[in-house]
XYZ file of C-alpha atoms in Angstrom:
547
model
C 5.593 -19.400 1.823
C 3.804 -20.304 4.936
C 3.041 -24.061 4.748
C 2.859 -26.485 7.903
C 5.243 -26.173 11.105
C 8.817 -26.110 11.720
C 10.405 -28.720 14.252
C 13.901 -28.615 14.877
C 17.118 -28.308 16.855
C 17.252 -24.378 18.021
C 20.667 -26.001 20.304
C 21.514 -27.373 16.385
C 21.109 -24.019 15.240
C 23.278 -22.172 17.844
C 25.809 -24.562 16.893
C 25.891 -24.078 13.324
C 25.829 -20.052 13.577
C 27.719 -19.028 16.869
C 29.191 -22.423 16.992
C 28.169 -23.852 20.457
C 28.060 -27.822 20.396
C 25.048 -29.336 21.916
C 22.228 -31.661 21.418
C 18.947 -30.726 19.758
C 15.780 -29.684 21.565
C 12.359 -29.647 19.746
C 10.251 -27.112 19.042
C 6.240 -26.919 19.942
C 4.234 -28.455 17.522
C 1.968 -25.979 15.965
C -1.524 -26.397 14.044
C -1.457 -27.368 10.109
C -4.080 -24.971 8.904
C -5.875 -27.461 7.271
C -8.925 -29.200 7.347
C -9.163 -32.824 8.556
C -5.373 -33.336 8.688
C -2.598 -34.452 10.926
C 0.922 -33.922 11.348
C 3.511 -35.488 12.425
C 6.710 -34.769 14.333
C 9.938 -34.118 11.893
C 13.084 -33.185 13.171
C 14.871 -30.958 10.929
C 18.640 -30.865 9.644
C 20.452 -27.629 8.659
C 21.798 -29.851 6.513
C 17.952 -30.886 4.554
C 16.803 -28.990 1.418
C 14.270 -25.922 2.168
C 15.941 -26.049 5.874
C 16.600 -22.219 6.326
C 12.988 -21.664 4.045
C 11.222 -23.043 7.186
C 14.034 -21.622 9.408
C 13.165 -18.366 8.236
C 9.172 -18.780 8.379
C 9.360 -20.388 12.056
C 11.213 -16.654 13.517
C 9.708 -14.247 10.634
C 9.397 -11.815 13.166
C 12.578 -12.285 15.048
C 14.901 -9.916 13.408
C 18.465 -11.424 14.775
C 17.585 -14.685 13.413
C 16.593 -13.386 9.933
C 19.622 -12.040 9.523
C 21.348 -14.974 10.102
C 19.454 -16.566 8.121
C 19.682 -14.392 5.370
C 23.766 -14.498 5.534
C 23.931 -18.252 5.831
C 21.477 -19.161 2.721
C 22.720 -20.238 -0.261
C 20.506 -21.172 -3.130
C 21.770 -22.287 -7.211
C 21.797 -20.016 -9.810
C 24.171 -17.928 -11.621
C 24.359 -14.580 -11.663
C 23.056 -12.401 -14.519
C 23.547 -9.041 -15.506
C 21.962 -5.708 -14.475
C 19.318 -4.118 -17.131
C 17.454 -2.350 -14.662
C 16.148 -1.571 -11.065
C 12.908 -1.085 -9.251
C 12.111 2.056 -7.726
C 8.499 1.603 -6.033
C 6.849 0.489 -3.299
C 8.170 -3.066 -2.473
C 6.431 -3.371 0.803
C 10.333 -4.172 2.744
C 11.788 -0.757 3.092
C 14.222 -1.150 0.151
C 14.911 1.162 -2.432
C 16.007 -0.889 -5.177
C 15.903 -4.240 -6.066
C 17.586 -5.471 -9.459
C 16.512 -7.625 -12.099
C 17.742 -10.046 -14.626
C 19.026 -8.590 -18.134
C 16.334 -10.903 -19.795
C 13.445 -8.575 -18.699
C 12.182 -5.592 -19.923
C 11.426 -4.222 -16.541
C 7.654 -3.589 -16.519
C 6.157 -5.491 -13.948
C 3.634 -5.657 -11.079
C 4.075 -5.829 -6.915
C 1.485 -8.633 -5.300
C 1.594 -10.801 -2.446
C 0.685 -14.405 -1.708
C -0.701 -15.872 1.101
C -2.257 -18.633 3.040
C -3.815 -19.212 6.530
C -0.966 -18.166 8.564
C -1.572 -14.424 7.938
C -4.629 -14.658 9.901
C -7.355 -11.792 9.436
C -6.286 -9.654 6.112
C -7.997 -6.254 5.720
C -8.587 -6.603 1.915
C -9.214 -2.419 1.677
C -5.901 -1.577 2.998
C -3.753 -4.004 1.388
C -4.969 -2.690 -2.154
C -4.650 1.100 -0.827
C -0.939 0.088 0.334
C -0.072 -0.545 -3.649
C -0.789 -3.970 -3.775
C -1.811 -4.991 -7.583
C -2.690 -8.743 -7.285
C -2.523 -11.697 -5.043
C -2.080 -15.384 -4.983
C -4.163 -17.409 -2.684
C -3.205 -21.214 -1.331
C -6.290 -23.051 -2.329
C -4.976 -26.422 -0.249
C -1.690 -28.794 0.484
C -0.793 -32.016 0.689
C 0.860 -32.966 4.544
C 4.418 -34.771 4.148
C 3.958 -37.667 6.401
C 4.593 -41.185 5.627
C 1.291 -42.456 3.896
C -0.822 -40.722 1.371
C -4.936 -41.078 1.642
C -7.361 -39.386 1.401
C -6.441 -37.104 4.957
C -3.781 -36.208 3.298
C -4.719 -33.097 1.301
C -6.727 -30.400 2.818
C -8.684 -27.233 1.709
C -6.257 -23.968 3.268
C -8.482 -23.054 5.951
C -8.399 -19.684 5.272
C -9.115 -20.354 0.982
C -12.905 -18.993 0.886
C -12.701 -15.631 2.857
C -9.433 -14.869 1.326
C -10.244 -14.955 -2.350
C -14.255 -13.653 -1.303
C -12.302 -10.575 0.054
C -9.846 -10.341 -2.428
C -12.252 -10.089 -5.222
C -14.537 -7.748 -3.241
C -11.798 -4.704 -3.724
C -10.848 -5.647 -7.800
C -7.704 -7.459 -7.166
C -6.493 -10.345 -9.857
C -6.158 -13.578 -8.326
C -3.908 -16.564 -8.967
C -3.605 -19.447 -6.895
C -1.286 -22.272 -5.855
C -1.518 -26.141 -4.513
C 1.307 -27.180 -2.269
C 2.077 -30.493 -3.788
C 3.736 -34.029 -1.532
C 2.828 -36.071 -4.963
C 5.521 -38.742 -5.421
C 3.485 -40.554 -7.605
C 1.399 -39.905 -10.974
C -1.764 -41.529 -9.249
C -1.065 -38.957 -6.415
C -0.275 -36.007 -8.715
C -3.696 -36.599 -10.496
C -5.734 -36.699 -7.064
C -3.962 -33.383 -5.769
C -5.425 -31.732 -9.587
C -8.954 -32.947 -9.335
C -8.794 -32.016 -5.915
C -8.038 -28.420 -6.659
C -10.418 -28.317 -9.889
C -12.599 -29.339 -7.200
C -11.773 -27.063 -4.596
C -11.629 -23.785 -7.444
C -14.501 -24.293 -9.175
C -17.129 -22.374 -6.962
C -14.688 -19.673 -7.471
C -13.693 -20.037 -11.534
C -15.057 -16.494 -12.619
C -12.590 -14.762 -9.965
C -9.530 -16.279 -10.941
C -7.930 -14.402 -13.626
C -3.957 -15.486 -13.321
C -2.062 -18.645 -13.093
C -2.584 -21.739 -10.427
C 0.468 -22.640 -9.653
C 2.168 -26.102 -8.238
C 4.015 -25.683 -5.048
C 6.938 -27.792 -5.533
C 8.969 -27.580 -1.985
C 10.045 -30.087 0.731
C 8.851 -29.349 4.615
C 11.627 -30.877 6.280
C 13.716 -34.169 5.719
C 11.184 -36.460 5.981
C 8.693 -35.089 3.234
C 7.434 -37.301 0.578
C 8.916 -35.800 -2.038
C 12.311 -35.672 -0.904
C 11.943 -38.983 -1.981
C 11.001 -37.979 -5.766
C 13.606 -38.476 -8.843
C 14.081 -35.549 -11.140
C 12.491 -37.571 -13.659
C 9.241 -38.392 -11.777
C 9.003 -35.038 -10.026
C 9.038 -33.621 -13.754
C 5.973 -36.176 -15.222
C 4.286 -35.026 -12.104
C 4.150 -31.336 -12.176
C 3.397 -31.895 -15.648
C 0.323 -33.869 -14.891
C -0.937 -31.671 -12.725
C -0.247 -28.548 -14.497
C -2.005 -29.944 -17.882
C -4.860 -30.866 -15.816
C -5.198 -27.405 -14.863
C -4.638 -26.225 -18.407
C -7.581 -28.651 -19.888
C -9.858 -27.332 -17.028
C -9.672 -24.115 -18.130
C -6.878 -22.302 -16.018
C -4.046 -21.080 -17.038
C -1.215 -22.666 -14.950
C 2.716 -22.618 -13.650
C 5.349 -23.776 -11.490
C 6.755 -22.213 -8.070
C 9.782 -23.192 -6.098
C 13.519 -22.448 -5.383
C 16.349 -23.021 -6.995
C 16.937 -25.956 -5.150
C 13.858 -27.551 -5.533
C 12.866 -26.429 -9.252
C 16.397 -28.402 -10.067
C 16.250 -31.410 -7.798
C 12.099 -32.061 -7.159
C 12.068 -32.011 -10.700
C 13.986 -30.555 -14.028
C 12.259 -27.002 -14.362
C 14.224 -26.939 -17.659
C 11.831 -29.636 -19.010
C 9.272 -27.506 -18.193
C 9.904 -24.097 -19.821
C 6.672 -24.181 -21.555
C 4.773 -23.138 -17.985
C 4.854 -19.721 -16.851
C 7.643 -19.971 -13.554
C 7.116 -18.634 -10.235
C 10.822 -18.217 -8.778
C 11.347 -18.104 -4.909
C 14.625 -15.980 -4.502
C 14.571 -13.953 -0.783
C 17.535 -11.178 -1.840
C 17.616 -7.981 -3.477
C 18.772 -9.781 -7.050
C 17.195 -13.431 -8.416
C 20.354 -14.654 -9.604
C 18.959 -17.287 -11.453
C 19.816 -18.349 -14.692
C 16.818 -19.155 -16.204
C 13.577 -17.467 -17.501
C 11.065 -16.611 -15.112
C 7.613 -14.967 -15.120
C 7.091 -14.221 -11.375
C 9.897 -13.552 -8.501
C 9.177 -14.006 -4.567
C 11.466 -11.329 -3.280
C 10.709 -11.561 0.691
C 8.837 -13.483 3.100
C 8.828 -10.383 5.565
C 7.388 -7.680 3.324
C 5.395 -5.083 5.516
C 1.576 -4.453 4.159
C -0.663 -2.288 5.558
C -3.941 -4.237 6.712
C -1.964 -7.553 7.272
C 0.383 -8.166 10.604
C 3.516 -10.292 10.712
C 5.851 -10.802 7.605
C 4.417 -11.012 4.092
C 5.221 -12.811 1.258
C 6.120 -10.845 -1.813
C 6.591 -11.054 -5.574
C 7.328 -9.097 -8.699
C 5.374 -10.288 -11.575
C 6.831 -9.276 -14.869
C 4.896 -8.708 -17.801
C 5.335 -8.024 -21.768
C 6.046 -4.475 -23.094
C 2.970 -3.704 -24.822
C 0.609 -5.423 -21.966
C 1.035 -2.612 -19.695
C -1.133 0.373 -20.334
C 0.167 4.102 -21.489
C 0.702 6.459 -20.160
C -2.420 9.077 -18.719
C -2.344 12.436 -20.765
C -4.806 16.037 -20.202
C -5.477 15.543 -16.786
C -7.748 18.801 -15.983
C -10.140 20.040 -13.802
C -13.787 19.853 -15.312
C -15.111 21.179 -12.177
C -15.326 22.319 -8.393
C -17.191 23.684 -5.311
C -16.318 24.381 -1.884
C -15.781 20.952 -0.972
C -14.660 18.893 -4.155
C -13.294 18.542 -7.682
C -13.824 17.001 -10.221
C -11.214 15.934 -12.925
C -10.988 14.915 -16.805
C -8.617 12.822 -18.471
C -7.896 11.243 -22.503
C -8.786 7.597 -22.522
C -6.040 5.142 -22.626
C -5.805 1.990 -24.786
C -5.749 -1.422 -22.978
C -6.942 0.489 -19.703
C -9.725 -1.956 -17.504
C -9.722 0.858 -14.684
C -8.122 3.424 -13.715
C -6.733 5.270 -10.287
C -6.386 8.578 -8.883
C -4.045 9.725 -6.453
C -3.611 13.400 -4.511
C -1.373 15.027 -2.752
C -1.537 18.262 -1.228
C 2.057 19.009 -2.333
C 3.247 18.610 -6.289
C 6.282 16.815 -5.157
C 4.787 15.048 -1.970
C 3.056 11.719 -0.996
C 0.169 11.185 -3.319
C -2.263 8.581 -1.640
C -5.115 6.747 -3.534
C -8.536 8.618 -3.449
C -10.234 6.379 -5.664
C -10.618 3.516 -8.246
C -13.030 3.105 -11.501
C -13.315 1.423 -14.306
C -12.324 2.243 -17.536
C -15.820 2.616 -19.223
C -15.556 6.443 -17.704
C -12.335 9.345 -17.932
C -13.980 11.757 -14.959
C -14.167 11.461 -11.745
C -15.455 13.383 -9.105
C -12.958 13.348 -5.304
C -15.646 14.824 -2.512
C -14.196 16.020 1.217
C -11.665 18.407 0.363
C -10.909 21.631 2.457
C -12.775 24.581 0.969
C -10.711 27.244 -1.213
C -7.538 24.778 -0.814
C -5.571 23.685 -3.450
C -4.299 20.035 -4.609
C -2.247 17.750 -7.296
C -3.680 15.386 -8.570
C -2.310 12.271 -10.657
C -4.561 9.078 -12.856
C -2.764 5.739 -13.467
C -4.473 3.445 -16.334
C -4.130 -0.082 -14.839
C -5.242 -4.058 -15.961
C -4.686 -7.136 -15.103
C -1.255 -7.442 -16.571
C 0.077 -4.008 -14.464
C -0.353 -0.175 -13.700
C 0.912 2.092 -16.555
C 3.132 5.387 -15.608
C 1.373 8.218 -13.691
C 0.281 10.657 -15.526
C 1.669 14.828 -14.599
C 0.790 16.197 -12.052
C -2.428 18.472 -12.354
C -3.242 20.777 -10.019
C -6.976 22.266 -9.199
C -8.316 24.184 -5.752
C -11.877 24.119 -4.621
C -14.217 26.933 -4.729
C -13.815 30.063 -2.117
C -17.460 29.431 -0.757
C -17.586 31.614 2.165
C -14.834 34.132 2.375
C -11.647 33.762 4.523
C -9.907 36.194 6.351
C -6.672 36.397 8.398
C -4.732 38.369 10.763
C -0.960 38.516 12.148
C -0.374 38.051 15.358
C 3.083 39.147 14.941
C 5.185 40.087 12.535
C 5.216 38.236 9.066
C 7.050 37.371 6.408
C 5.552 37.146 2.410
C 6.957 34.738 0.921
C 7.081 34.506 -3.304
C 6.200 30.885 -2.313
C 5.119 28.390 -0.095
C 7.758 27.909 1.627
C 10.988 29.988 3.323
C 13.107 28.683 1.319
C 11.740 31.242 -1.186
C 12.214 34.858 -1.794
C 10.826 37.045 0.621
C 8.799 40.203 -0.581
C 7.696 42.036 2.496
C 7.155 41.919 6.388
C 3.749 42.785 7.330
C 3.130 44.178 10.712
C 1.266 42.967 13.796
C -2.726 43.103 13.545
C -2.928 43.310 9.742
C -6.386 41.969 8.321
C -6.205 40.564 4.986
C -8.259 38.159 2.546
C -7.428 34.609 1.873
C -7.082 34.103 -1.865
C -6.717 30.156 -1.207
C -4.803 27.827 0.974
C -2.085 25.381 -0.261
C 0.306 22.604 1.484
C 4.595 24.210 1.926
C 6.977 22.170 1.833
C 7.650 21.677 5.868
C 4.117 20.089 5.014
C 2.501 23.412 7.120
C -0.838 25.373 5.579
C 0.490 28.742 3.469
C -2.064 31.467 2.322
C -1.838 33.488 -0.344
C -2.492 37.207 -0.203
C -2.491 40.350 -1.888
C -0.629 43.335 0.826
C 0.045 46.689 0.120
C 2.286 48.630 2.375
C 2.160 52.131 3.520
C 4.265 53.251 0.708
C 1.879 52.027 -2.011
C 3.636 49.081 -2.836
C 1.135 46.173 -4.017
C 2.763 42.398 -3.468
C 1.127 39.402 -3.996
C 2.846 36.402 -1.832
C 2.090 33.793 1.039
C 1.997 33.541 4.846
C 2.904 30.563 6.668
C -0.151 29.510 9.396
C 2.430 30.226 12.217
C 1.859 33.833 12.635
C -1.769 34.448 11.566
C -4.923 33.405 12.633
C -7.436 32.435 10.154
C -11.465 32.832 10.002
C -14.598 33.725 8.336
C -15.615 37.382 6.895
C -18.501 38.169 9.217
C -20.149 41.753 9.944
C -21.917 42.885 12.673
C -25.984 43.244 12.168
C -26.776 45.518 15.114
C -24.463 47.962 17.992
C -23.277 44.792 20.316
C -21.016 44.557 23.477
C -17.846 42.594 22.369
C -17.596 40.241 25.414
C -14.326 38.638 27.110
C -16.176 34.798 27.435
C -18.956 33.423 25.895
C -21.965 34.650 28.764
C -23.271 37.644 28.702
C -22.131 38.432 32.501
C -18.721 38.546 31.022
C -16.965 41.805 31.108
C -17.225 43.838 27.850
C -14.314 44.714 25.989
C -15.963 47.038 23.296
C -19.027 48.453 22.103
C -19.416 47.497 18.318
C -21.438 49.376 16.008
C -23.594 47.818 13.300
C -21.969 46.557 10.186
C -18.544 46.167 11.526
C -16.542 44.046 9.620
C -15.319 41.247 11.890
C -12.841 37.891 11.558
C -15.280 34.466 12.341
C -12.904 32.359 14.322
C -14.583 29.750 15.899
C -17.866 28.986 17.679
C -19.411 27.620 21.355
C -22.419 26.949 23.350
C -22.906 28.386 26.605
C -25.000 26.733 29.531
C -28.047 27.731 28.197
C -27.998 25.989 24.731
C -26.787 29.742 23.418
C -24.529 30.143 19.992
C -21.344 32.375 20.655
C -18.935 33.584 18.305
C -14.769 34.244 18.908
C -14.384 36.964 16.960
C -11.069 39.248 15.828
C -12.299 43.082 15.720
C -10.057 46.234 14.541
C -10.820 49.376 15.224
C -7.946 52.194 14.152
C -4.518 50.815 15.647
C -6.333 48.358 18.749
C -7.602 45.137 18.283
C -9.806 42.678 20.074
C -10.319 38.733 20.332
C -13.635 38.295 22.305
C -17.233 36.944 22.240
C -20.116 37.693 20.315
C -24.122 36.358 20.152
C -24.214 33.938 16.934
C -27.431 36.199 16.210
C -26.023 39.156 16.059
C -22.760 38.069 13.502
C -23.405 37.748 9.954
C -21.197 35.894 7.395
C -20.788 37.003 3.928
């Protein structure tokens, strides 16, 4: 987590990983992020608990040091056996990460945050896959005395969980705790029952007690196990009798030093492990992962977490996904209701096997939907995920649906082709059409080199009838147009151009594109075929006809 500054030796630091010998030299002093608060000047020791957690956070983006840091840090915790791995989105470019044998394996991907991820684009970050986020409502500052300057609201608190809430997402929260005392503990709790109250109908998951050290000389570095424990306890009843549900977040370290997590069992646990396994060895209910995660609409390094969830919490599976319903320009699909469901999302893709992105969220009081903006006569896969609060159930099959033809397409070569049995070369080929051959679009689809392929119906001169697809690299695709009177087929779009051919009424013609001249005039590019020659030139947009 982001919490406070980092000042410490980077000479001490040198020394300890490429082992050069030389004094320390502070680091710049940076602000606290919280209101009416000071800080002062610590000196940190490789050698103090949470060191290399506020190593890490002070060069997030500096990828030399993080690996360093990641080599060097050692956390307790034994290891535990393998019962399954991840396989989605985890916002760090990983393609598994493994979890304890103790889980069943369904879980959610969220983030949390505080003020030092600056502006967050709240739209993106749910498009990018992320299912729920915990906000930093305040903190207590580690210096020497503790008044009433001591705790703070996180300066960034109100537009966080305002925009948060604004796209759907659940919302937990947590309260970076320096308590060393019961007296204190209660003041940090009615300070966030305080703080959370405005706010009460938006939070729907746990608030959680941030029990962590910011260098050597925090207050509760100075805690016993024992009075660590009464504290978090304390504070998390008080949360529990206002109404909240409520937990515990820390590392290793610090859940088994700051205080005796084991004491504590009966609060959901919020584990910070940064590796691609938790090696922990006992229960928890959420897992920070990585401090650098990567999520679209936020800049520099993200914290993120796994939050696992019971068996039968997660929703089904969505079945009978169908269209109910098209026209040129979108499509609307059906589904079977899904116990459990509060919403559900759709994805497309234009490929069955590609990248599906998210076209839409709604709740689950409706199983239709309606996706507008799609390419006329083109055809797409679609899949629906039932989510809630506790996680997003399987996707359902893929189910594919194409818009409606509205105005007719035609295309010719312009050189020789290849039909294809499929999209794609990788398929069988059936036929090689010649140069200049006109034919009708039955409806476009996405190949697999991610190119548009249209699918035909050719007959050759020997009578043979195939029905296949052309890639977009050797045709050119338009409208079905017709001539309405005798016209001059001109070389520009001006009608001092030189004319290529006189073209009688009702000619059938290919619409490619269209232009304005200097005068405010509508011309045509049109294909025209007449016996073995063909033209590309300019026509009148009054004198063409589509139909």
């Amino acid at each position: 987590m982001k919490k406070g500054r980092l000042i410490t030796g980077l000479l001490l630091i040198f020394a300890l990983c490429f082992g050069i010998i030389t004094p320390p030299m502070a680091l710049a002093t940076e602000p606290s992020g919280v209101e009416a608060v000071e800080e002062s000047e610590d000196i940190l020791s490789p050698d103090d608990a949470g060191f290399w957690e506020e190593f890490r956070e002070e060069y997030a983006e500096d990828g030399d040091y993080i690996k360093r840091y990641q080599s060097l840090q050692e956390q307790d915790g034994s290891g535990i056996s393998v019962s399954d791995i991840s396989k989605d989105n985890h916002f760090t470019g990983e393609l598994y990460y493994t979890h304890g044998s103790n889980y069943d394996c369904n879980w959610s991907c969220g983030i949390d945050v505080s003020y030092w991820n600056g502006n967050i684009n709240w739209e993106k970050v749910k498009e990018a896959g992320v299912e729920y986020v915990i906000i930093r409502c305040g903190r207590t500052l580690g210096k020497e005395a503790f008044d009433d300057t001591s705790i703070g609201v996180d300066t960034s608190f109100a537009s966080y969980i305002t925009g948060a809430s604004s796209v759907g997402l659940p919302i937990g929260i947590y309260y970076f705790t320096q308590a060393v005392t019961q007296e204190e503990a209660k003041k940090e709790a009615e300070f966030t029952i305080k703080t959370l109250e405005p706010y009460r109908d938006l939070i729907s998951l746990p608030v959680f007690l941030d029990v962590e050290t910011v260098g050597s000389s925090s207050r509760i570095s100075k805690v016993s196990k024992t009075q660590g424990t009464k504290n978090a306890k304390l504070f998390m009843d008080a949360m529990l009798e206002a109404g909240y549900q409520t937990g515990l977040y820390g590392n290793a370290q610090h859940l088994t030093k700051l205080c005796d997590y084991t004491k504590l069992t009966d609060y959901p646990l919020w584990l910070a492990r940064y590796a691609k396994a938790p090696q922990f060895s006992g229960d928890f209910d959420y897992w920070q992962y990585t401090a650098t995660g990567t999520v679209s609409g936020m800049s520099g390094g993200v914290d993120c977490n796994f939050r696992y969830l019971p068996a039968d919490s997660i929703p089904e599976q969505v079945e009978h996904v169908a269209k109910s319903g098209s026209d040129d320009s979108s499509i609307s699909l059906k589904w079977s209701a899904v116990p459990g469901a509060s919403r559900y999302r759709l994805y497309r893709s234009s490929m069955k096997n590609g990248t599906y992105q998210t076209v839409g969220t709604i709740s689950a009081s409706s199983t239709s939907y309606q996706i507008k903006q799609l390419k006329t006569n083109y055809a797409y896969y679609f899949k629906v995920k039932a989510l809630n609060d506790f996680g997003n159930g399987s996707a359902s099959q893929a189910a594919k649906a194409q818009t409606a033809k509205g105005s007719q397409r035609l295309l010719y070569t312009t050189a020789q082709a290849t039909l294809y049995a499929n999209v794609g070369e990788e398929y069988e080929p059936l036929a090689t059409i010649p140069k200049n051959t006109l034919l009708s679009v039955k409806y476009e689809r996405c190949g697999t080199d991610e190119q548009s392929w249209y699918e035909v119906d050719y007959k050759d001169k020997k009578g043979n009838s195939y029905t296949g697809f052309l890639s977009q690299d050797p045709v050119k695709v338009g409208y079905r147009a017709k001539t309405k009177k005798k016209v001059s087929l001109r070389s520009s779009a001006s009608a001092s151009s030189k004319s290529q051919k006189t073209i009688k009424s009702g000619q059938q013609l290919v619409l490619l594109s269209s232009k304005k001249d200097k005068d405010g005039k509508t011309w045509c590019q049109v294909y025209y075929q007449s016996g073995s020659s063909s033209y590309v030139g300019y026509l009148l947009k009054s004198t063409v006809k589509q139909y």
